[in-house]
Amino acid sequence: MDRHFFEKDPVLRDIFNHLGDAVYFIDSHGAILFMNKAAEILDGYTFEEARGRTVTEL
């Protein structure tokens, strides 16, 4: 998935941000490309803080 996919499609980003479940999109190396608001609450990191890091680093 394109790293900038959610930056180009704000409607899709808003849909995922309003889900009650944590959602992550990661690349083939495990780096976070996107995480929704529920994931931010679960992990205690904002998407901007987590972007590019792996889930295990959080």
mmCIF file of C-alpha atoms in Angstrom:
data_model
loop_
_atom_site.group_PDB
_atom_site.id
_atom_site.type_symbol
_atom_site.label_atom_id
_atom_site.label_comp_id
_atom_site.label_asym_id
_atom_site.label_seq_id
_atom_site.Cartn_x
_atom_site.Cartn_y
_atom_site.Cartn_z
ATOM 1 C CA MET A 1 0.000 0.000 0.000
ATOM 2 C CA ASP A 2 1.286 3.432 -0.912
ATOM 3 C CA ARG A 3 2.762 5.244 2.096
ATOM 4 C CA HIS A 4 0.799 8.377 1.190
ATOM 5 C CA PHE A 5 -2.479 6.614 0.451
ATOM 6 C CA PHE A 6 -4.302 8.024 3.473
ATOM 7 C CA GLU A 7 -2.865 11.483 2.938
ATOM 8 C CA LYS A 8 -4.407 11.480 -0.551
ATOM 9 C CA ASP A 9 -7.817 10.157 0.523
ATOM 10 C CA PRO A 10 -9.115 12.037 3.574
ATOM 11 C CA VAL A 11 -12.552 10.373 3.387
ATOM 12 C CA LEU A 12 -11.056 6.900 3.724
ATOM 13 C CA ARG A 13 -8.758 8.115 6.512
ATOM 14 C CA ASP A 14 -11.774 9.521 8.379
ATOM 15 C CA ILE A 15 -13.677 6.236 8.022
ATOM 16 C CA PHE A 16 -10.798 4.276 9.569
ATOM 17 C CA ASN A 17 -10.303 6.907 12.285
ATOM 18 C CA HIS A 18 -13.914 6.545 13.411
ATOM 19 C CA LEU A 19 -13.820 2.758 13.806
ATOM 20 C CA GLY A 20 -13.949 1.550 17.397
ATOM 21 C CA ASP A 21 -11.259 -1.078 16.820
ATOM 22 C CA ALA A 22 -7.543 -0.399 16.507
ATOM 23 C CA VAL A 23 -6.405 -0.503 12.876
ATOM 24 C CA TYR A 24 -2.801 -0.527 11.685
ATOM 25 C CA PHE A 25 -1.412 -0.542 8.169
ATOM 26 C CA ILE A 26 2.186 -1.710 8.033
ATOM 27 C CA ASP A 27 4.665 -2.225 5.206
ATOM 28 C CA SER A 28 6.564 -5.418 4.417
ATOM 29 C CA HIS A 29 9.235 -4.451 6.973
ATOM 30 C CA GLY A 30 6.693 -3.950 9.765
ATOM 31 C CA ALA A 31 6.892 -0.137 9.736
ATOM 32 C CA ILE A 32 3.639 1.647 10.551
ATOM 33 C CA LEU A 33 2.121 3.447 7.577
ATOM 34 C CA PHE A 34 -1.153 4.296 9.313
ATOM 35 C CA MET A 35 -2.836 3.791 12.651
ATOM 36 C CA ASN A 36 -6.278 5.034 13.617
ATOM 37 C CA LYS A 37 -7.442 6.915 16.710
ATOM 38 C CA ALA A 38 -8.349 3.684 18.551
ATOM 39 C CA ALA A 39 -4.800 2.409 17.973
ATOM 40 C CA GLU A 40 -3.417 5.690 19.317
ATOM 41 C CA ILE A 41 -5.434 5.236 22.511
ATOM 42 C CA LEU A 42 -4.406 1.582 22.829
ATOM 43 C CA ASP A 43 -0.691 2.248 22.327
ATOM 44 C CA GLY A 44 -0.415 5.680 23.908
ATOM 45 C CA TYR A 45 1.350 7.115 20.839
ATOM 46 C CA THR A 46 0.009 9.468 18.197
ATOM 47 C CA PHE A 47 0.212 8.382 14.579
ATOM 48 C CA GLU A 48 2.864 11.036 13.978
ATOM 49 C CA GLU A 49 4.993 9.597 16.811
ATOM 50 C CA ALA A 50 4.559 6.024 15.573
ATOM 51 C CA ARG A 51 4.889 6.584 11.814
ATOM 52 C CA GLY A 52 7.801 4.604 10.398
ATOM 53 C CA ARG A 53 8.396 2.662 13.625
ATOM 54 C CA THR A 54 7.508 -0.997 13.978
ATOM 55 C CA VAL A 55 4.725 -2.241 16.226
ATOM 56 C CA THR A 56 7.310 -4.033 18.375
ATOM 57 C CA GLU A 57 9.141 -0.715 18.917
ATOM 58 C CA LEU A 58 6.001 0.688 20.473
#
